[in-house]
Coordinates of C-alpha atoms in Angstrom, one line a residue:
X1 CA 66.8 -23.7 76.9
X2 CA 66.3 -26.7 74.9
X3 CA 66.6 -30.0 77.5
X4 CA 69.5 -31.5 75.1
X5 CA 71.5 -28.2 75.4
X6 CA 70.6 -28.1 79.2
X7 CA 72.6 -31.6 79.0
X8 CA 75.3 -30.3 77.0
X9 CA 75.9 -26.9 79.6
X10 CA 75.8 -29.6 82.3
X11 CA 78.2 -31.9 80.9
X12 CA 81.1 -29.6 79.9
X13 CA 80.7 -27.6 83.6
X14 CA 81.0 -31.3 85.0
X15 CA 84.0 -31.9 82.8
X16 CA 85.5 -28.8 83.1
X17 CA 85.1 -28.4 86.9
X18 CA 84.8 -32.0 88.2
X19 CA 87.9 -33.6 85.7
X20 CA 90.3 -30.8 84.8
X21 CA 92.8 -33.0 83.9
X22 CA 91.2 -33.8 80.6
X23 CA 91.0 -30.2 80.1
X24 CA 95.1 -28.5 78.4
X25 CA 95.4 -25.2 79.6
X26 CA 98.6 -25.4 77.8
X27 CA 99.6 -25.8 73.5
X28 CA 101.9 -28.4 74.9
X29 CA 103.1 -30.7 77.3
X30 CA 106.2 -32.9 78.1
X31 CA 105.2 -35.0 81.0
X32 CA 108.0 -37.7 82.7
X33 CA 111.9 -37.8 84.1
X34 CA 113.1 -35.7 86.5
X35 CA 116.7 -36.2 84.8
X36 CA 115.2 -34.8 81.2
X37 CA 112.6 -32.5 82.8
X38 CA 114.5 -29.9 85.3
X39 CA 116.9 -28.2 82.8
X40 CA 117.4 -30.0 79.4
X41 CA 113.8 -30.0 78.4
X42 CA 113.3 -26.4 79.0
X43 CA 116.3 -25.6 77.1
X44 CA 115.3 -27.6 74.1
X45 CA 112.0 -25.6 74.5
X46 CA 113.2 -22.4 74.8
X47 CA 115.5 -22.7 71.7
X48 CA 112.4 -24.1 70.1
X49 CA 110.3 -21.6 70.4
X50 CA 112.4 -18.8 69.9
X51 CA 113.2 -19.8 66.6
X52 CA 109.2 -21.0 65.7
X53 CA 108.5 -17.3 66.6
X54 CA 111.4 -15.2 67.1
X55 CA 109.5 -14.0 70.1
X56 CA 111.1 -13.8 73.8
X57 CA 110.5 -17.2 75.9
X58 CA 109.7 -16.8 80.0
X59 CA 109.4 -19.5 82.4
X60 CA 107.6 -19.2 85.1
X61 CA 106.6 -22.0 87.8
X62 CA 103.3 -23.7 88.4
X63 CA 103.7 -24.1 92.4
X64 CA 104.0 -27.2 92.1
X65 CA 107.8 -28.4 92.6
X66 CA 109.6 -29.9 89.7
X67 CA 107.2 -28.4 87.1
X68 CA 107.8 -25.4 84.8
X69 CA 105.5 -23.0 81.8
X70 CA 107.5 -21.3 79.1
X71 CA 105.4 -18.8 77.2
X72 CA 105.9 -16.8 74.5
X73 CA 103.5 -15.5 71.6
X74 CA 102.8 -16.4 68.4
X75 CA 101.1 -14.6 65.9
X76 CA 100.0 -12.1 68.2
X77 CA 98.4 -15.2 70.5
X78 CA 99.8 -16.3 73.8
X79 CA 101.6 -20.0 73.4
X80 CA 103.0 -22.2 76.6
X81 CA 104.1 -25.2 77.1
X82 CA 104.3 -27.3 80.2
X83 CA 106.8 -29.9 81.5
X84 CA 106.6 -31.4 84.3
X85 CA 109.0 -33.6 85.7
X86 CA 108.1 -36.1 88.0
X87 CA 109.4 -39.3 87.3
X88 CA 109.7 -41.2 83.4
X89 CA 106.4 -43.4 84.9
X90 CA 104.5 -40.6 85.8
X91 CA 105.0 -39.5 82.1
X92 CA 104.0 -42.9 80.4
X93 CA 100.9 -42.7 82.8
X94 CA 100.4 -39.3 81.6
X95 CA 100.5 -39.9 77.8
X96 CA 98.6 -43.2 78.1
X97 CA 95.6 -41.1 79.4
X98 CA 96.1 -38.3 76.6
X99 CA 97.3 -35.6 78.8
X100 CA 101.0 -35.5 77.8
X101 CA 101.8 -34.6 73.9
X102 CA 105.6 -35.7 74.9
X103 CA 106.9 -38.5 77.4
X104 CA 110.3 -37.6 78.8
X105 CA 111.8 -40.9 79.3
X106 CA 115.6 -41.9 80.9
X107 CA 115.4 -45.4 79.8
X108 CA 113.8 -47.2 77.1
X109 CA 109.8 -47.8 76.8
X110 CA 109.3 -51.4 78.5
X111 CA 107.0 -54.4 77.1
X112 CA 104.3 -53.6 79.0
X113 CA 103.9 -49.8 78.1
X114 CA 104.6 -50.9 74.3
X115 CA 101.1 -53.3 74.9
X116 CA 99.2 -50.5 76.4
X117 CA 99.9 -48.3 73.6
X118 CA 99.7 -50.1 70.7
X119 CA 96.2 -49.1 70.0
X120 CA 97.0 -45.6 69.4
X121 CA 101.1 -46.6 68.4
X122 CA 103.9 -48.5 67.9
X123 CA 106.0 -47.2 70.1
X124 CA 108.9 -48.8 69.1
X125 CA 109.1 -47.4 65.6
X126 CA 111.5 -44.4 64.8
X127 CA 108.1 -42.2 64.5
X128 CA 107.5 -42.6 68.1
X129 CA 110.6 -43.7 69.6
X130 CA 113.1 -40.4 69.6
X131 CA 116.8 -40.4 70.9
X132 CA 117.2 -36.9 72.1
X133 CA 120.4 -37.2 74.1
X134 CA 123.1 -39.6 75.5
X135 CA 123.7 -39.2 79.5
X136 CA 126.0 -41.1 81.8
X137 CA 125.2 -42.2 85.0
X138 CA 127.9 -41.4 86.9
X139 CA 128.4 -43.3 90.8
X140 CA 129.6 -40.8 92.5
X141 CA 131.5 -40.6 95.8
X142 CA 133.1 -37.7 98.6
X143 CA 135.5 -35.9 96.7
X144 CA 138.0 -37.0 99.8
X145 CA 137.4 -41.2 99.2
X146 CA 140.4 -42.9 98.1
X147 CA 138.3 -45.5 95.8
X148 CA 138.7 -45.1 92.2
X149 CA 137.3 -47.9 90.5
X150 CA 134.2 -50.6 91.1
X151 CA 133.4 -53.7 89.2
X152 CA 129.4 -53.9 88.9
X153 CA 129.2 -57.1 90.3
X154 CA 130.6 -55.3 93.8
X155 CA 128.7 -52.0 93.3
X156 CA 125.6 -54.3 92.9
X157 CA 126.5 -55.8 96.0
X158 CA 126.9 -52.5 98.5
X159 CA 123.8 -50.9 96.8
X160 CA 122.3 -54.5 98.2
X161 CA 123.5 -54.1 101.6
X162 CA 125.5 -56.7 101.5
X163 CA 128.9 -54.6 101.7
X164 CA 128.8 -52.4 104.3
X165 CA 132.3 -51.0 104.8
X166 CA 134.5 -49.0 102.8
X167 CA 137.6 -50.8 103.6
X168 CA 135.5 -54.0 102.1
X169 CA 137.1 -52.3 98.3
X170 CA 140.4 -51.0 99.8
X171 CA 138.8 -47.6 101.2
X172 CA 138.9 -46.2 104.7
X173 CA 137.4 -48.4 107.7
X174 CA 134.2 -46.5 107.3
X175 CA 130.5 -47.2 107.7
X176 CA 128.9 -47.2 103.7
X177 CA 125.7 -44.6 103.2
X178 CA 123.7 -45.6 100.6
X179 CA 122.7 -42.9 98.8
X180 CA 119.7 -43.5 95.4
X181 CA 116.6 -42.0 93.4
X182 CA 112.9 -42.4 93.8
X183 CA 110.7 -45.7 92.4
X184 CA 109.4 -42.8 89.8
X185 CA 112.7 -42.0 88.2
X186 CA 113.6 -43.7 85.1
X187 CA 117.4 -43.0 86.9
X188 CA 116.6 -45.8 89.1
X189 CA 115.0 -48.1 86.4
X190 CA 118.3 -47.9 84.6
X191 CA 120.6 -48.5 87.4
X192 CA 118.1 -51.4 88.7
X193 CA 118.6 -52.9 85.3
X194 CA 121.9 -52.4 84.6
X195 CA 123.3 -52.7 87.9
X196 CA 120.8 -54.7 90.2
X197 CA 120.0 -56.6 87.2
X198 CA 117.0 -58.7 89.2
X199 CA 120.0 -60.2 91.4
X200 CA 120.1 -57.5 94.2
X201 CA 117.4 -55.8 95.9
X202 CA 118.3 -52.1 97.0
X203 CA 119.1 -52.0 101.0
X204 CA 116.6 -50.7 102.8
X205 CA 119.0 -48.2 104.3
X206 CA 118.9 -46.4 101.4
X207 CA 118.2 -42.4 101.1
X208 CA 116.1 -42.0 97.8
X209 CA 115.8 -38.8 96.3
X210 CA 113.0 -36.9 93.8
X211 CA 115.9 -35.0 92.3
X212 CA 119.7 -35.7 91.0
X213 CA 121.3 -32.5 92.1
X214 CA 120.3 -33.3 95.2
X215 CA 121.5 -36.4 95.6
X216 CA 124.5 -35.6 94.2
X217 CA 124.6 -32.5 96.5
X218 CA 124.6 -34.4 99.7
X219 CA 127.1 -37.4 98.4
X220 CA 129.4 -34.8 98.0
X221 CA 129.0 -33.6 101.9
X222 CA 129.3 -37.3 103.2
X223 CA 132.5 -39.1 103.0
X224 CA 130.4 -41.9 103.6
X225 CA 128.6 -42.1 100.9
X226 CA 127.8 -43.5 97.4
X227 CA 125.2 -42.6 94.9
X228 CA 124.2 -42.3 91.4
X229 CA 123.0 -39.9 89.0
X230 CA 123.0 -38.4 85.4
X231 CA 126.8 -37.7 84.7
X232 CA 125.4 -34.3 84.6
X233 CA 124.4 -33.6 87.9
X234 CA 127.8 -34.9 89.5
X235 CA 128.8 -31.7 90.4
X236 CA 131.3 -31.4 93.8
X237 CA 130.9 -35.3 93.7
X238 CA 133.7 -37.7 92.7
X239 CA 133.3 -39.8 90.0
X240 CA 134.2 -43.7 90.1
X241 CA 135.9 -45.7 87.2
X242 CA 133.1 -48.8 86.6
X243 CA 134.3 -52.4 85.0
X244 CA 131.8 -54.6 83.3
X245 CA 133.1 -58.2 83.3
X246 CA 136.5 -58.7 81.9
X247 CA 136.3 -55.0 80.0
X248 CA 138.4 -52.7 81.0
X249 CA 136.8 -50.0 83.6
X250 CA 136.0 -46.4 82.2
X251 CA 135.1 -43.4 83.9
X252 CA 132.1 -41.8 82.1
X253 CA 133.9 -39.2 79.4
X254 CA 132.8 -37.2 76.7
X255 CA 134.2 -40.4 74.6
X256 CA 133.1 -42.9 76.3
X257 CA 129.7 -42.1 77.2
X258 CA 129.0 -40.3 73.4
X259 CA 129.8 -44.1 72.2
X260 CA 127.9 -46.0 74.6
X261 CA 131.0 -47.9 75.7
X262 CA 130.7 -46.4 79.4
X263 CA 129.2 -49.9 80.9
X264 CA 126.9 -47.2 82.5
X265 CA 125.4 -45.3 79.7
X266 CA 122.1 -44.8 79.0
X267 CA 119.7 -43.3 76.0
X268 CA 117.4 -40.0 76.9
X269 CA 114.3 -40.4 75.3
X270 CA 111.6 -38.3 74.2
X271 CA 108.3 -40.7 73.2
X272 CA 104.9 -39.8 70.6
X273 CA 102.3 -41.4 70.0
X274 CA 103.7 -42.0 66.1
X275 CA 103.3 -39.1 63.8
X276 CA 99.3 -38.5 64.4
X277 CA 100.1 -36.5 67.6
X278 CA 100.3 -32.9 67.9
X279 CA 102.0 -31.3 64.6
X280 CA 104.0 -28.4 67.3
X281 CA 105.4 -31.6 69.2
X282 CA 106.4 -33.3 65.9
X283 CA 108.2 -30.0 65.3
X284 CA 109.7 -29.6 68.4
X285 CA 111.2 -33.1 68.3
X286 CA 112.5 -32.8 65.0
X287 CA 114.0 -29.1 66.3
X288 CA 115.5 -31.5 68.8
X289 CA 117.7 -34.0 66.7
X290 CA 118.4 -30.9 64.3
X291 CA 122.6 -30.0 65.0
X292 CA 121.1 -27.2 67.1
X293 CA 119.0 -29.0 69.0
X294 CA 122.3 -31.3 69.6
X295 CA 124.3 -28.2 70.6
X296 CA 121.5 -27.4 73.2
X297 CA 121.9 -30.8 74.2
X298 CA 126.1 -30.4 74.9
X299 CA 125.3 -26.7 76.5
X300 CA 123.2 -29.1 79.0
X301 CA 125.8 -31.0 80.4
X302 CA 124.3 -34.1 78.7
X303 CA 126.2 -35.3 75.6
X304 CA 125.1 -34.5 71.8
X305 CA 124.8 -36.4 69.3
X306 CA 126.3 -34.8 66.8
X307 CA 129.2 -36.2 65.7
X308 CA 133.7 -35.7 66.7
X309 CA 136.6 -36.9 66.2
X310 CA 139.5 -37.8 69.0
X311 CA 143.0 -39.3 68.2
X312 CA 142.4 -43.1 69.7
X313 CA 144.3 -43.8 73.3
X314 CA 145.2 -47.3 73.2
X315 CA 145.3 -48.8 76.8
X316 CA 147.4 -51.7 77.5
X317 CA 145.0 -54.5 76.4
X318 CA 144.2 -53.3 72.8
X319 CA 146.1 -55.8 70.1
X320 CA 149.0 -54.0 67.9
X321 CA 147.1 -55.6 65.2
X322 CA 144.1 -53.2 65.9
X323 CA 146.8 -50.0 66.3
X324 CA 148.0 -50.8 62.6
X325 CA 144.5 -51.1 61.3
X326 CA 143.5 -47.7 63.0
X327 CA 147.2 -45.8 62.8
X328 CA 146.3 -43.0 60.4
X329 CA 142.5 -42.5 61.5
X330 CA 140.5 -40.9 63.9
X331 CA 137.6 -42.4 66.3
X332 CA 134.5 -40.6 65.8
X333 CA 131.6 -40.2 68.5
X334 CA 129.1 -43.0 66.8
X335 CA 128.4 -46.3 67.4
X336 CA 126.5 -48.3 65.5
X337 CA 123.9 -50.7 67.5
X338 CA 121.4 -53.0 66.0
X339 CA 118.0 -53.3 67.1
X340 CA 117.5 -57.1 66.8
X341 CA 119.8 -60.4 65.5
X342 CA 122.9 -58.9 63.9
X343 CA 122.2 -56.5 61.4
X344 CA 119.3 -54.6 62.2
X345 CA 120.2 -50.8 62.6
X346 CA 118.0 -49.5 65.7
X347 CA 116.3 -46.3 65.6
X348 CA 119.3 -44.3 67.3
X349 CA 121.4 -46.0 64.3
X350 CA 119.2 -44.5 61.3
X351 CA 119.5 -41.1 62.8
X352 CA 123.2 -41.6 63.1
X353 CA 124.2 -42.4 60.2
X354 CA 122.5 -39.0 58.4
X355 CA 124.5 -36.9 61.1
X356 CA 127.6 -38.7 59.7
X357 CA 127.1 -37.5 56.5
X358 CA 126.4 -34.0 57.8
X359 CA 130.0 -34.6 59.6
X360 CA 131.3 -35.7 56.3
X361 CA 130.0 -32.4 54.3
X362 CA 130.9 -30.2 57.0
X363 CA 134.8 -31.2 57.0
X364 CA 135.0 -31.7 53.3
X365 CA 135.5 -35.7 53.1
X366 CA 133.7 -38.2 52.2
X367 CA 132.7 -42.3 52.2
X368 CA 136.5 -42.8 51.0
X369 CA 137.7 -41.2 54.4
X370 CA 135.6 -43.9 56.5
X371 CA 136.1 -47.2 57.6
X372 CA 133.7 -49.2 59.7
X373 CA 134.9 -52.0 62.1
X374 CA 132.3 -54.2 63.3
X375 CA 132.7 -56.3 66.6
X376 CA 130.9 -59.1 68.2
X377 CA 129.9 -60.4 71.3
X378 CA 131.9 -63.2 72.7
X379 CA 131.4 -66.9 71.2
X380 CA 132.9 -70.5 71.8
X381 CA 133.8 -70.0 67.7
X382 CA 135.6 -67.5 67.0
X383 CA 135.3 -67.6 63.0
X384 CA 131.4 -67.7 63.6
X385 CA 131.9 -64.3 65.9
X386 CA 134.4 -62.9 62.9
X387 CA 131.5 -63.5 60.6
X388 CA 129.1 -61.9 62.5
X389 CA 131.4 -58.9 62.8
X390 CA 131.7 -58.4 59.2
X391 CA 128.2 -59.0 59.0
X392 CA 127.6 -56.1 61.4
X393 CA 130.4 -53.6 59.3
X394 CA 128.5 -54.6 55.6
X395 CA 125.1 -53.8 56.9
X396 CA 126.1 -50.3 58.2
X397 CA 128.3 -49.7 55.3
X398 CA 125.2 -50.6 52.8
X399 CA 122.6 -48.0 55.0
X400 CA 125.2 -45.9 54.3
X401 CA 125.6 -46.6 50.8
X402 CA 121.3 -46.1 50.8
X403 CA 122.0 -42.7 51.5
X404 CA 124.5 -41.9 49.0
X405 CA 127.2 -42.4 50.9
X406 CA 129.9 -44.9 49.3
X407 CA 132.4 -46.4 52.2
X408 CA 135.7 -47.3 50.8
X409 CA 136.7 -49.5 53.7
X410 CA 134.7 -51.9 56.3
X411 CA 135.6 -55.0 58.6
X412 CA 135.2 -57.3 61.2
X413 CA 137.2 -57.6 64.6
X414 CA 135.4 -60.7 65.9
X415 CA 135.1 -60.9 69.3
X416 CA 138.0 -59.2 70.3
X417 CA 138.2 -55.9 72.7
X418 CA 134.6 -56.2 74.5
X419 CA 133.1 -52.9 76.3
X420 CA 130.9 -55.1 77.9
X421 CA 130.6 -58.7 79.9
X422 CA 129.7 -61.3 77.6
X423 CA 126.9 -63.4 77.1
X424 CA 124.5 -61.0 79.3
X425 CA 122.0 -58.7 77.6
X426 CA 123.1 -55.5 78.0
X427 CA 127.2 -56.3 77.6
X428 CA 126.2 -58.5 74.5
X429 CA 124.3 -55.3 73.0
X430 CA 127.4 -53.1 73.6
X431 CA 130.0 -55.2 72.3
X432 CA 127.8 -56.4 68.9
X433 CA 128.5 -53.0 67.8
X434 CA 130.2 -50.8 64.2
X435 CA 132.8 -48.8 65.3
X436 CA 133.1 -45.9 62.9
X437 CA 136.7 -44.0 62.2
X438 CA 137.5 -41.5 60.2
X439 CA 140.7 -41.1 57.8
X440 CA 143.1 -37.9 59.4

């Protein structure tokens, strides 16, 4: 044998024996969260497949926990995909070293990933950066605790330690159990950011968990206890009303959470590395934010994206100026949200607004049937937070308008009804937001 093919033979036995992880047994893999990995990624997959070769779809497990290989054929060739679902960092870890085609993510790709990448991507652009889903996470209690409502200020405070009893928040004179995820989940990076919020340090008491229907499961067994999780994997659990600020509390609902108003909602992400990557995962996410995709999503137990609309219920607070405005309309299931300043349309946005005009087409109405209501975050002037607002409604009514779609009817609310506690980062993003309603 010639000594530079010896070389060659030597080299692929050493990388195919000594470094199989640089070595895909499988057409694809979805690497990352636990809450996108253990049923709604194998859904999406199965659906996907089935219609890219309207073969049969089996899943079968790896032995390793938490990980899963659907196969089918195509073509007359075997295809599988892997996901495994071990945490949303172990997913950036694993696309950063090319061995993940998808990252699973259950919060948003952080600064420092964004640097790492940025050779191979921009991960913030809508080519890499793919809303699949919209979940809730839900703090969750015995079924038997009298509590029914938390501000985040005091849930920050018992996850802390520093509330210990339940009769602290007008429950029973009971010792709290601290129930939370794993440092891997990207469950507990959004609940450390939107709860903790670099304030609080999580009690060393806690129990931390690999998996939310586990967590959940146990909660539910201990009157004692208090955890979080996706609003999907609540199950038995009992789910608490949560208050940001001054906002009114809301318990996570197919309303509230759809519209991001739910103080504790969070975006499901699937992340590429931009369009170069793998043409069947391109596919698959597009199959993904497809309406079917979105019903896959719903069948979950996580909320779709595809647009509804709900007769409003006015709670006690909301100004009878607002009822009049709104009186012969409905609230449908999109907010817009704006990426940067006040009328930048993020990536979620952009999507949106072409699944509102699929909800247009698919009742029979049209631009003239919606008005958009933009709202801003609270300020010392009020006429400067009633321009904004307006500024906010124009520049989703002109995306619109980009599309083909002509809006008959946009305004601005100032600063009035928050969702969120003003002046902080993630309240201020929720209230600077378009409302969208739809004519009865």
């Amino acid at each position: 044998m010639h000594p530079v093919c010896r070389r060659l033979r030597r080299h692929l036995l050493f990388t195919l024996f000594f470094l199989p992880s640089l070595v895909s047994a499988h057409d694809l893999e979805i690497h990352g969260s636990n809450t996108i990995g253990a049923a709604l990624a194998p859904m999406l997959m199965t659906g996907f497949l089935e219609q890219l070769t309207g073969e049969p779809v089996t899943v079968s497990a790896t032995g390793n926990a938490n990980e899963a290989v659907l196969g089918t054929t195509r073509a007359g060739e075997p295809l599988t995909v892997l996901v495994a679902a071990h945490g949303t960092s172990t997913g950036f870890t694993s696309m950063a070293a090319s061995q993940a085609d998808i990252w699973a993510a259950s919060r948003r790709v952080k600064t420092n990933e964004i640097e790492a990448m940025k050779s191979r991507a921009d991960m913030t652009e809508p080519s890499s950066e793919h809303v699949i889903a919209i979940d809730g996470l839900a703090i969750l209690v015995h079924p038997s605790n009298p509590v029914a409502q938390l501000s985040i200020e005091t849930l920050a405070r018992i996850f802390a330690g520093e509330i210990t009893n339940w009769s602290a928040v007008s429950g029973p004179d009971r010792l709290i159990q601290v129930y939370a995820r794993d440092d891997q989940s990207g469950t507990w990076d959004t609940f450390k950011e939107l709860v903790l919020a670099g304030r609080y340090t999580l009690t060393g008491e806690a129990l931390r968990y690999e998996s939310n229907d586990e967590l959940s499961k146990d909660v539910s067994r201990d009157p004692a206890g208090i955890g979080f999780a996706g609003f999907a994997s609540a199950g038995n659990s009992k789910l608490l009303a949560i208050a940001d600020g001054d906002a009114p509390a809301l318990k996570p609902s197919k309303l509230s959470v759809a519209t991001e108003d739910y103080p504790l909602s969070r975006r499901l992400y699937l992340y590429t590395p931009g369009a170069t990557g793998q043409p069947l995962a391109q596919a698959f996410i597009e199959y993904a934010q497809s309406q079917a995709g979105q019903d896959i999503v719903a069948k979950s137990g996580f909320f779709s994206q595809n647009p509804f609309a709900v007769d409003p219920m006015y709670d006690a607070g909301v100004p009878d100026t607002f009822k009049r405005l709104t009186e012969r309309y409905q609230r449908l299931s999109v907010n817009i949200r704006f990426a940067e300043g006040h009328t930048k349309l993020d990536n979620k946005a952009n999507r949106d607004l072409l699944r509102v005009q699929a909800y247009l087409e698919q009742t029979g109405k049209t631009g003239r049937d919606l008005m958009l209501i933009g709202f801003a975050d609270k300020r010392s002037d009020e006429l400067r937070a009633q321009m904004v607002s307006e500024l906010r409604a124009r520049s989703a009514s002109k995306a619109l308008r980009e599309l083909g779609t002509i809006v008959a009817g946009h305004t601005g609310y100032g600063h009035y009804m928050p969702v969120g506690s003003a002046g902080g980062d993630a309240g201020a993003q929720r209230n600077g937001r378009v409302e969208i309603w739809v004519r009865r």
